[in-house]
Structures are given as structure tokens and as C-alpha cells.
CSV table of C-alpha atoms and ligand atoms in Angstrom, one decimal:
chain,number,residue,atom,x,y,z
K,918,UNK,CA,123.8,19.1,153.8
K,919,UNK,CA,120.8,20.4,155.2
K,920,UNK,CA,119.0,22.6,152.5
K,921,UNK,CA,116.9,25.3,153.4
K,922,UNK,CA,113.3,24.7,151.3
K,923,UNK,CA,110.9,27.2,153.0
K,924,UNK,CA,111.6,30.8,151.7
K,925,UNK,CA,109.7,33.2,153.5
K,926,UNK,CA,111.9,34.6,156.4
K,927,UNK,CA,111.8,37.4,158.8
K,928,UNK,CA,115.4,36.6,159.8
K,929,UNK,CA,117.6,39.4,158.9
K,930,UNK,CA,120.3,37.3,158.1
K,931,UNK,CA,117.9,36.1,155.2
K,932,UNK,CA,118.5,37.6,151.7
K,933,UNK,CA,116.4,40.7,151.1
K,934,UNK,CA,113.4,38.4,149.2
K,935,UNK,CA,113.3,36.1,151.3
K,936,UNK,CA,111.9,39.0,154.2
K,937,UNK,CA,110.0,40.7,151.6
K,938,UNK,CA,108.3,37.6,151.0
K,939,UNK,CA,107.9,37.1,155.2
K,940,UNK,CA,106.3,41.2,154.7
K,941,UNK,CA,103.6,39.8,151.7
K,942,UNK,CA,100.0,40.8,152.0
K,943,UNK,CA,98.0,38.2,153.3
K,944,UNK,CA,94.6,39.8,154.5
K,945,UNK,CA,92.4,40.7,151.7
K,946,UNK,CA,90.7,43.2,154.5
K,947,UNK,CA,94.5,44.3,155.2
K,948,UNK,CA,94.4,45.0,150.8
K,949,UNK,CA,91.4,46.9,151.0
K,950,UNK,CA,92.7,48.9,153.3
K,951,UNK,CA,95.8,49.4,152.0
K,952,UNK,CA,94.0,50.9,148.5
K,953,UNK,CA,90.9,52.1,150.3
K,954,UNK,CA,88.6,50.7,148.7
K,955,UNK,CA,85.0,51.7,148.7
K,956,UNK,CA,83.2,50.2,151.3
K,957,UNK,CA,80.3,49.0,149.0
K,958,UNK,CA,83.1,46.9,147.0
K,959,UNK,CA,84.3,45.5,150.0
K,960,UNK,CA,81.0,43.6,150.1
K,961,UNK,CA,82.1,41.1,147.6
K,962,UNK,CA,86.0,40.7,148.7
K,963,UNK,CA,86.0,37.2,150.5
K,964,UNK,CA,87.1,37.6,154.0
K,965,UNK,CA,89.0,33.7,154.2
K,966,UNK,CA,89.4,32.5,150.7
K,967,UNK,CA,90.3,28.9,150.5
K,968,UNK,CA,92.8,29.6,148.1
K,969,UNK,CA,94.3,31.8,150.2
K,970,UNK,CA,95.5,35.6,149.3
K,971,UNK,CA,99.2,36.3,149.2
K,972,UNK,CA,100.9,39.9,147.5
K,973,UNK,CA,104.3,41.4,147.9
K,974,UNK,CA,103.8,44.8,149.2
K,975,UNK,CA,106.0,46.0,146.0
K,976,UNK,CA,103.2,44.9,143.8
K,977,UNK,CA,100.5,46.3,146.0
K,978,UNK,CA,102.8,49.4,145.3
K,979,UNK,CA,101.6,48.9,141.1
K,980,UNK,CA,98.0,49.3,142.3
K,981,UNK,CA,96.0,52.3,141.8
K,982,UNK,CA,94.5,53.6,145.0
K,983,UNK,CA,90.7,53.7,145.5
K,984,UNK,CA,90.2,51.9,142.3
K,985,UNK,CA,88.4,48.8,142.4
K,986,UNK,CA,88.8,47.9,139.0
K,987,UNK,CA,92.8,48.1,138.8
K,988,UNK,CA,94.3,45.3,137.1
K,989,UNK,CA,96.7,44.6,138.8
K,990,UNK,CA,94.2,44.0,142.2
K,991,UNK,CA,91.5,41.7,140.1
K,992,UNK,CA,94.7,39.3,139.3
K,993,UNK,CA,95.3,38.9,143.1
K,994,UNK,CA,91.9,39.8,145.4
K,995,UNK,CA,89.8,36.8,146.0
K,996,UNK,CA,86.0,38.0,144.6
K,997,UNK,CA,82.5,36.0,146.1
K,998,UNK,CA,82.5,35.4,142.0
K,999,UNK,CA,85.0,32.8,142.7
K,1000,UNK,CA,82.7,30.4,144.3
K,1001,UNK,CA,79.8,30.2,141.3
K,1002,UNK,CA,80.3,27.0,140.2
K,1003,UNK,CA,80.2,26.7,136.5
K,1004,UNK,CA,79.9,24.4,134.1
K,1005,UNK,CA,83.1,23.3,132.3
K,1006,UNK,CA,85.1,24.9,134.8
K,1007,UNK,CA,86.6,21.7,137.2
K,1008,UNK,CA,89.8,20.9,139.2
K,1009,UNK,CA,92.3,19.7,137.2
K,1010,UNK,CA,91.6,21.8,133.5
K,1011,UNK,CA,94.7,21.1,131.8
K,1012,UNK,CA,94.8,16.7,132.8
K,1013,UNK,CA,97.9,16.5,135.1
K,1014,UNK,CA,96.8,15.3,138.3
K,1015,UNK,CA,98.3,12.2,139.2
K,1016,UNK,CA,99.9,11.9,135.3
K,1017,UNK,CA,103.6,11.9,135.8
K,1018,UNK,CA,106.4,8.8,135.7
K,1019,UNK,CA,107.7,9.8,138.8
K,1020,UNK,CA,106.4,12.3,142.0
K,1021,UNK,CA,107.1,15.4,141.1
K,1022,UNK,CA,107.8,14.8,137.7
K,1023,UNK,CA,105.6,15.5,134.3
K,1024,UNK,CA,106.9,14.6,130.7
K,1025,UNK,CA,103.7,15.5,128.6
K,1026,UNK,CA,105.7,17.3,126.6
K,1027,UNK,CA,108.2,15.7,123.8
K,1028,UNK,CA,112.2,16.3,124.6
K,1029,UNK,CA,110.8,18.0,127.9
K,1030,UNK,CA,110.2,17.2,131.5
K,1031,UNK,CA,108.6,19.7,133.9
K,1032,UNK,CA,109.7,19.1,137.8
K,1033,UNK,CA,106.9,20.8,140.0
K,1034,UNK,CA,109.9,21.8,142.0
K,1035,UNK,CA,107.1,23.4,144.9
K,1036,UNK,CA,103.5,24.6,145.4
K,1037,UNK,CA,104.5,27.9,146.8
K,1038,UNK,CA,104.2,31.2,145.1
K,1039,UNK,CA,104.9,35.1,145.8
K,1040,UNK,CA,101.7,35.5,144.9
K,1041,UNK,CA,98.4,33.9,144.2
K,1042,UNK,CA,97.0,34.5,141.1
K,1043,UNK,CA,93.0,34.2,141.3
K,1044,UNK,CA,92.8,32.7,137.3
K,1045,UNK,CA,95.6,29.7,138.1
K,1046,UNK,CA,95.3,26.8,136.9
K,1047,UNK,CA,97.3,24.9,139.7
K,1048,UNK,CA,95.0,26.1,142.3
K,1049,UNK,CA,93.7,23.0,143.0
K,1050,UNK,CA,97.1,21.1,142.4
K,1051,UNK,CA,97.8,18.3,145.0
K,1052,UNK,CA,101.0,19.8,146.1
K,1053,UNK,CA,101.0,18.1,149.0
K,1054,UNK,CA,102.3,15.1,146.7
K,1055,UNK,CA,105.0,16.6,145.1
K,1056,UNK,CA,108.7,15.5,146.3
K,1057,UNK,CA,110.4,18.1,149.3
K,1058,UNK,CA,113.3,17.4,150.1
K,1059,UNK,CA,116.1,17.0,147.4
K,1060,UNK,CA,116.6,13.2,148.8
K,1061,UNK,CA,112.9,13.1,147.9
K,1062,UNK,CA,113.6,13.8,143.9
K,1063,UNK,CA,115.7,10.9,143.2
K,1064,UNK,CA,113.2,8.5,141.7
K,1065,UNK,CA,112.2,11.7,139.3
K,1066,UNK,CA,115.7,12.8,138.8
K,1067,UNK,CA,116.6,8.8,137.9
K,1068,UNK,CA,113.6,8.8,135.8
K,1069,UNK,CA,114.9,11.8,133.8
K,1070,UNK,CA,118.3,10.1,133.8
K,1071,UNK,CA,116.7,6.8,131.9
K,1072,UNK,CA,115.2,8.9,129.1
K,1073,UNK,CA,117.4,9.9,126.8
K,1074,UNK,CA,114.9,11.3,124.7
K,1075,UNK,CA,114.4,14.2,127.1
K,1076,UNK,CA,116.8,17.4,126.4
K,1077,UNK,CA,115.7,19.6,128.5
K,1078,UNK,CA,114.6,20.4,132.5
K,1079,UNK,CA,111.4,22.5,132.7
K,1080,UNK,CA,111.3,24.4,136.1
K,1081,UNK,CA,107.7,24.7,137.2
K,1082,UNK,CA,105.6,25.0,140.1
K,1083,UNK,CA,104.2,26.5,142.4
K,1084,UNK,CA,106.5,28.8,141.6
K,1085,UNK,CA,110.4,27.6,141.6
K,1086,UNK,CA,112.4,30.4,142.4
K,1087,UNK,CA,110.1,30.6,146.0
K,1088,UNK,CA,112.8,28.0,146.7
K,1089,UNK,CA,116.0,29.0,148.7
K,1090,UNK,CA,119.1,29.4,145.7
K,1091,UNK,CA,120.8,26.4,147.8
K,1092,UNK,CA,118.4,24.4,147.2
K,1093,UNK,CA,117.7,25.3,143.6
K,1094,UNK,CA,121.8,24.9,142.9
K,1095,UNK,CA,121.8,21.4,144.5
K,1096,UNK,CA,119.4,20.1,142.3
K,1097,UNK,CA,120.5,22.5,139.5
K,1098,UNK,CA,123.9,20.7,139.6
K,1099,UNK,CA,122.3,17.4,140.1
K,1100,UNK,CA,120.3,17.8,136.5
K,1101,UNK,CA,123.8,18.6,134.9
K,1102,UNK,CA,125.0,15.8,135.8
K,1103,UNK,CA,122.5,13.9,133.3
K,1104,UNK,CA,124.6,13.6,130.0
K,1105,UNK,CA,121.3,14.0,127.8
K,1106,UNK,CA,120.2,17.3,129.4
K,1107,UNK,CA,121.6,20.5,127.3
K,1108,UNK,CA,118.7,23.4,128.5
K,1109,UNK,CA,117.2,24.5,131.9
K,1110,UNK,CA,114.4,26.5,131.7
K,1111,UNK,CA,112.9,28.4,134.3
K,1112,UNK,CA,109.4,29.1,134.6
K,1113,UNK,CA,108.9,31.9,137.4
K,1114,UNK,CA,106.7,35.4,138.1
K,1115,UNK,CA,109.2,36.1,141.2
K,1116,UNK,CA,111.3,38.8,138.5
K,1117,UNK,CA,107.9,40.8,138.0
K,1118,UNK,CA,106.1,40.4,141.6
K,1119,UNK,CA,109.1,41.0,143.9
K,1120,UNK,CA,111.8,41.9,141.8
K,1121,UNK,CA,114.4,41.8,144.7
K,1122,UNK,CA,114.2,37.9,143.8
K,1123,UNK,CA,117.0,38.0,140.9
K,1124,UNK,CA,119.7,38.4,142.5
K,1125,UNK,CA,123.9,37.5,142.5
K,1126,UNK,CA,123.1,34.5,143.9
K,1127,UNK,CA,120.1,33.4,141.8
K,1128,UNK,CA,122.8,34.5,138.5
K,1129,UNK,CA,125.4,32.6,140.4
K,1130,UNK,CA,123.7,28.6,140.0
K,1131,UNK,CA,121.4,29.6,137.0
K,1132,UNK,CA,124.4,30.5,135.0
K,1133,UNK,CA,126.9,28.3,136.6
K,1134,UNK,CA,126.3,25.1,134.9
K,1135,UNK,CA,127.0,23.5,131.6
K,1136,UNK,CA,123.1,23.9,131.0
K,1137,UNK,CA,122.1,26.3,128.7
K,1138,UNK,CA,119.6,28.7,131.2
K,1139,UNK,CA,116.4,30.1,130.1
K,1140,UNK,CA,113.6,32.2,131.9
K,1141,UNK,CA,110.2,32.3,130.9
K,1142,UNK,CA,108.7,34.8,133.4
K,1143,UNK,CA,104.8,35.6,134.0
K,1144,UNK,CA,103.8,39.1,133.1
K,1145,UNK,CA,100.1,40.5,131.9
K,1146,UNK,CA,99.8,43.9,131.9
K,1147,UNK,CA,101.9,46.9,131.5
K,1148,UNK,CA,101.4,48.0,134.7
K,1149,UNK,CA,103.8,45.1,136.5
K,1150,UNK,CA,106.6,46.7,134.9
K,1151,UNK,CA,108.0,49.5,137.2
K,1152,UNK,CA,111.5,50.5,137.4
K,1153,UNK,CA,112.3,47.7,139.8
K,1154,UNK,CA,110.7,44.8,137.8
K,1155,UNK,CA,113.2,46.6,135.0
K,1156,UNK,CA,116.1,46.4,136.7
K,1157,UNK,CA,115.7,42.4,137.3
K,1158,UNK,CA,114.7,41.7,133.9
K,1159,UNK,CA,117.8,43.8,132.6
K,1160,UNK,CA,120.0,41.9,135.3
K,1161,UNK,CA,118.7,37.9,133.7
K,1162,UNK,CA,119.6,39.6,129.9
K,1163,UNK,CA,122.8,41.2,130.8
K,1164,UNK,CA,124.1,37.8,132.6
K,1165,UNK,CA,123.1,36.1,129.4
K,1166,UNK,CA,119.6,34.7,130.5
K,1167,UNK,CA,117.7,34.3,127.2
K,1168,UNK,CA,114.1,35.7,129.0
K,1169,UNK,CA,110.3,35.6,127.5
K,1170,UNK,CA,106.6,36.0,129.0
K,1171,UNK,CA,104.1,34.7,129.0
K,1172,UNK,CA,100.7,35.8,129.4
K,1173,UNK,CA,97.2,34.3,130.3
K,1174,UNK,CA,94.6,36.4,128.1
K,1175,UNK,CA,91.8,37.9,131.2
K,1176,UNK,CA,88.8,39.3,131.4
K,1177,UNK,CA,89.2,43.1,132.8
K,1178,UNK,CA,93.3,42.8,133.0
K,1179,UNK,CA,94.4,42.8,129.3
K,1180,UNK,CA,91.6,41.8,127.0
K,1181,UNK,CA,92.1,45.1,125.4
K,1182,UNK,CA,94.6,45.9,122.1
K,1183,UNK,CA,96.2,48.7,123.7
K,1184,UNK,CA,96.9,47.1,126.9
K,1185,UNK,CA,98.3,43.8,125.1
K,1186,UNK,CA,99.9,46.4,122.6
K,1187,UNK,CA,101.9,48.0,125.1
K,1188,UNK,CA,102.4,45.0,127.2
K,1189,UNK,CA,104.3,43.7,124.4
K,1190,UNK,CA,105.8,46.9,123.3
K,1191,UNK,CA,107.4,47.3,127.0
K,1192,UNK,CA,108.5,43.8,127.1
K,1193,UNK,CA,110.8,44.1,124.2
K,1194,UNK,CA,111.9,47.4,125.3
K,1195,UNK,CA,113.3,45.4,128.1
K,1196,UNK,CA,114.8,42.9,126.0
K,1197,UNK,CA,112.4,40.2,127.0
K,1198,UNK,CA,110.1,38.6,124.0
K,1199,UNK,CA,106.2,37.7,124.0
K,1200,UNK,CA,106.3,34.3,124.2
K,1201,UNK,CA,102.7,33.1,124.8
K,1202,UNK,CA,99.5,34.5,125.4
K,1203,UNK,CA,97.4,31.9,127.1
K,1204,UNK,CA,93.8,31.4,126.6
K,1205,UNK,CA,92.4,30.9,130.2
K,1206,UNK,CA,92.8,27.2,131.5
K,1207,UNK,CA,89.0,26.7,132.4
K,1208,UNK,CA,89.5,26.1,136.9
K,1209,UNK,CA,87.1,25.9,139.2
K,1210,UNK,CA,86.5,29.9,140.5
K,1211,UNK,CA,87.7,31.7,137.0
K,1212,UNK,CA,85.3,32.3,135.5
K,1213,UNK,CA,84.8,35.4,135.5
K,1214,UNK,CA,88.2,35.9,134.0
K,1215,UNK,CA,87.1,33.8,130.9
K,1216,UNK,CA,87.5,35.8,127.4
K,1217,UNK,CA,86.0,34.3,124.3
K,1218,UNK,CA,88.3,32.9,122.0
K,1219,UNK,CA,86.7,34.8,118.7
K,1220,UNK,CA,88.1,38.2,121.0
K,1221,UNK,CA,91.2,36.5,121.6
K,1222,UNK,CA,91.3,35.6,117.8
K,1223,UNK,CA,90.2,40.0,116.7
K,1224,UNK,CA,92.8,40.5,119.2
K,1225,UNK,CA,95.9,39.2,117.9
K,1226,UNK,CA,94.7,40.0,114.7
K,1227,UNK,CA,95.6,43.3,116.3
K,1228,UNK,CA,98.6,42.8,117.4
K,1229,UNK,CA,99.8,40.8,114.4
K,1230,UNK,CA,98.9,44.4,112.4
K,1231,UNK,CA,100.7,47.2,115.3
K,1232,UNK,CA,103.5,44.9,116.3
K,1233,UNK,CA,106.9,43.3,114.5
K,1234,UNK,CA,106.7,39.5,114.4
K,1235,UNK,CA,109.1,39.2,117.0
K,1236,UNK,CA,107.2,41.1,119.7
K,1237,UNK,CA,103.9,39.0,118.7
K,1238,UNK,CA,103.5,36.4,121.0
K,1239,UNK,CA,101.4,32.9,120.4
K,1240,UNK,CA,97.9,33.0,121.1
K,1241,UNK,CA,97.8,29.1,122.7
K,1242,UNK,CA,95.8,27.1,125.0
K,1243,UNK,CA,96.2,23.7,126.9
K,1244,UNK,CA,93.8,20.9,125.9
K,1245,UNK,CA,94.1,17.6,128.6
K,1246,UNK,CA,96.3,15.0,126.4
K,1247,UNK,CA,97.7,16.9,123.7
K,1248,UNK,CA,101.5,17.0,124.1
K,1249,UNK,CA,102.0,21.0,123.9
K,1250,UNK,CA,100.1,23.9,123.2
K,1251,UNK,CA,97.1,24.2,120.7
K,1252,UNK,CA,98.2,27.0,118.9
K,1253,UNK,CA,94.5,29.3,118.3
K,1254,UNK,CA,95.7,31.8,116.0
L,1603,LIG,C1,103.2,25.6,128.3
L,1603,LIG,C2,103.9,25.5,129.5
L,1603,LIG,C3,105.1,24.9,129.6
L,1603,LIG,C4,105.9,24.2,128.5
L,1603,LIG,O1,105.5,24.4,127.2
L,1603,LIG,P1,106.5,24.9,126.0
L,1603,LIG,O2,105.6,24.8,124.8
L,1603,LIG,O3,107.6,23.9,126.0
L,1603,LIG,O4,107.0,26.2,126.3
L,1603,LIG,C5,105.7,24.9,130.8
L,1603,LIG,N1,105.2,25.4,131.9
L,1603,LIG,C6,104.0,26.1,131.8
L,1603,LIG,C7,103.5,26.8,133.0
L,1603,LIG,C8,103.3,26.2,130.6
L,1603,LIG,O5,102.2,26.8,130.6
L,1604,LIG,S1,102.7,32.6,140.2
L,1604,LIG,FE1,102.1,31.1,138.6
L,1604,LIG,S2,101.8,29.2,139.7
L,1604,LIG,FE2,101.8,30.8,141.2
L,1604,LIG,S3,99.6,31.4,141.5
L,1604,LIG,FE3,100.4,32.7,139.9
L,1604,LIG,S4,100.0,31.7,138.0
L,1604,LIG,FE4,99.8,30.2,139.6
């Protein structure tokens, strides 16, 4: 069978996220535009970034108009600040490059193995630490995974399939079943865990046929989706998140702690507060992994530290997430709180 792996179509066969992807915003003077935002700003908005911009227009939709500082824009626009070079700050932050048993495949963690299913994205996050990701290397077609998909069949430590990326659900659902059915085939597997923004940036995403292979194996599914500020959540984002609970989707966030997004109680208050409210729990919040071009996003880990102090006194437990980071060579988080 031919599988479809690019997702983007303006065909209107397509389903509806696949055109809404086709639609995204991909001209940062096209976003400036959109938002009209003051001319002097404009002045230090890169005009061709080389990590290029990319936002659904339904997220553009979250932004506030004429505001500069939103934080919803500084996640997505591509600043000039992105091209000081700073110490500490490199290409590969977290030690993944060219680590894994098999192409495509990473098993840093223990009972774990994370496929980097794709490079692509619905949106480009300016703070990510796979910016500089050699995607080019990673596996395309499914015929392509079968020395990573044997690999994972010869460890029998490993219990469960991590989902990364890129972003995994920017693959086509045919695609995603095939190899969906093809991990539970491996005896030793028991979980598949998705790690995806698509539910918050383009809602539209979680649909019957995403339910249909995410839920129709013998795997046990979980979501961990990518939301950090109150803001993402509209009524549509909602809706999706409600749809992964009500089919059974255990779902959780995670967060990356940032400078002028949600470094602020209140905001990381009611970030948390809305999550649960949807019946999705803080998972992590990440302490920025230090890439070449964030930063400016960079918060200090004695705030982080005052600020889940914070949270620890507003929230119950089970709302709190984990404040974490990533050190190259550990196998799983550091937890920092
Ligand atoms: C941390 C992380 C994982 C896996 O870590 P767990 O501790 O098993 O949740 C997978 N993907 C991403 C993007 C992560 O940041
Ligand atoms: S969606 Fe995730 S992988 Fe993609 S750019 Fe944003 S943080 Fe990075």
C-alpha cells in the first residue's frame, strides 16, 4: 500500500486538517499584518528565518491584535534576538544527535523507546529544542522503519512506544495506523504514548479517524499534548481535548517554562487550573533546553524554583505539574523542584 506521509493538502477531498494545515501562516510579514503590528516592532521580526515560520490561522485567531507582546505570538514569530549567539546555548542541548540503535529510533529512556516518527510540525515553536534536529536522517517511509521497528522487537526490556517528532500526528492517520498496528504486533509492547501539540494548535486534528487507530489496538493509548499558556485553550482546543478523554485517551501537558509566555504564577496558575478543568493533568513543566536562538526565552531556575513553590501552595497535587529539565546522558528528566 502506498501511504500517504506528507500532510499538508489543499485537496478538498483531504480531511479538514490536513487543508488547514495547507492554509498555515507562513510569512512573518503576512503575521504582522494579520495582528497589525506597529511598524517600529516590525523592525526586529526576521523577514526569512532559517528556521522557518509556520501558524495555523486558528492560533493566529488566540492572538491579541496590535499587541506585540502577546504570548501566544512570541512562541511562534521569529525575533533578530534569535541570531545572538550565546554561550551555552548549541545545537543539539539535550545529546541526541546521532545517539539512537536504529534510524529513527531513541531508547535513552529505561522501558521506553521514542520513534521520531517526522520532522514536521503545525507550528514552529521559536524555544524548540529539535530545531536543529537532522531530520533529514530519520526513516520516511514505513518500509524505511523496519531496522527500528526490529530493533524494538529484540528488546524486551522496552514496554512502551513513545511517539515523538517533529510532531507525529502531522502524519496522515494511514500512515500512523500502519505502523500503529505494526508496534502491536511486538509481544513486549503494552503502552503507546503520543507526544503531539496538533490538539491545542489546530484542534480540527483529533478527529474519528485519529480515535479510530489510537484506540483500536491492544496498546494502551496515551497523549501527552504541548500547551503553555491559558490563552491556547479556546472553545475549539476544548472540544478536542474533551473528544481524546471521552474516547478513553488518558491526556497530560506539558509545558516548557519561558520568558514573557508563562513565567508568571497567575499565568501558570491558571494554565493549570484550565487544564484540569478539561480533564487533562499538568504533567511537566520544562526548564528551557538551552538551543542555539533561545535565549531570550531562558528563565532562571531559582524563578522556576519561587514559582512552583507557588503553585505547590494555590494548586491540589494533582494539578501541580513537575518542574524538570533534560541533562545530555541522564536517562529521564532531572527533576528541579
Ligand atoms: C521527556 C520527554 C519524553 C519522555 O519522558 P517521560 O519521562 O517518559 O515522560 C518524551 N518526549 C519528549 C518531547 C520529552 O520531553
Ligand atoms: S510542536 Fe513541538 S517539536 Fe514542533 S516546533 Fe513546537 S515544540 Fe518543537
Amino acid at each position: 500500500m502506498q501511504l500517504t506521509e506528507i500532510a499538508p493538502s489543499a485537496d478538498r477531498a483531504a480531511p479538514t486538517w490536513r487543508r488547514l494545515l495547507a492554509e498555515a501562516v507562513r510569512d512573518p510579514a503576512e503575521l504582522c499584518e494579520l495582528l497589525g503590528l506597529p511598524a517600529d516592532f516590525r523592525a526586529r521580526v526576521q523577514r526569512q528565518p532559517k528556521f522557518p515560520l509556520l501558524v495555523p490561522r486558528g492560533f493566529v485567531a488566540r492572538m491579541k491584535a496590535g499587541d506585540p507582546h502577546d504570548p501566544l505570538l512570541r512562541q511562534v514569530l521569529p525575533l533578530r534576538d534569535e541570531d545572538e549567539a550565546v554561550p551555552g546555548f548549541g545545537a543539539d542541548p539535550v545529546g541526541e544527535i546521532g545517539v539512537g540503535p536504529a534510524p529513527g529510533l531513541l531508547h535513552k529512556y529505561v522501558g521506553r523507546a521514542l520513534l521520531v516518527t517526522t520532522g514536521a510540525c503545525a507550528v514552529h515553536c521559536r524555544y524548540c529544542f529539535r530545531r536543529e534536529y537532522p531530520y533529514s536522517e530519520t526513516p520516511k517511509s514505513l518500509a524505511d522503519w523496519e531496522p527500528a521497528l526490529a530493533a524494538l522487537a529484540a528488546d524486551p526490556t522496552i514496554h512502551e512506544a513513545l511517539l515523538s517528532g517533529g510532531d507525529p500526528l502531522a502524519r496522515t492517520d494511514d500512515w500512523l495506523a500502519a505502523l500503529a498496528a505494526r508496534l502491536a504486533a511486538i509481544p513486549h509492547l503494552r503502552r503507546l504514548r503520543v507526544h503531539t501539540r496538533l490538539p491545542i494548535v489546530l484542534p480540527e486534528r483529533v478527529d474519528d479517524a485519529l480515535l479510530a487507530w489510537l484506540t483500536g489496538t491492544r496498546l494502551a493509548p496515551y497523549v501527552v499534548v504541548h500547551c503553555n499558556h491559558p490563552n491556547e485553550l479556546d472553545r475549539a482546543t476544548a472540544a478536542a481535548l474533551g473528544r481524546l478523554v471521552d474516547a478513553g485517551v488518558p491526556t497530560l501537558n506539558q509545558a516548557v517554562l519561558l520568558a514573557g509566555v508563562n513565567d508568571d504564577a497567575d499565568t501558570l496558575a491558571e494554565l493549570c487550573e484550565r487544564l484540569v478543568d478539561l480533564r487533562v493533568l499538568p504533567y511537566y513543566l520544562s526548564q528551557l533546553d538551552r538551543v542555539a536562538g533561545s535565549a531570550h526565552f531562558e528563565v532562571p531556575e531559582e524563578r522556576g524554583r519561587a514559582l512552583m513553590a507557588e503553585l505547590h501552595a494555590r494548586l491540589p497535587g494533582y494539578a501541580t505539574p513537575r518542574y524538570v529539565r533534560e541533562i545530555p546522558g541522564r536517562p529521564g528528566k532531572t527533576p528541579l523542584a
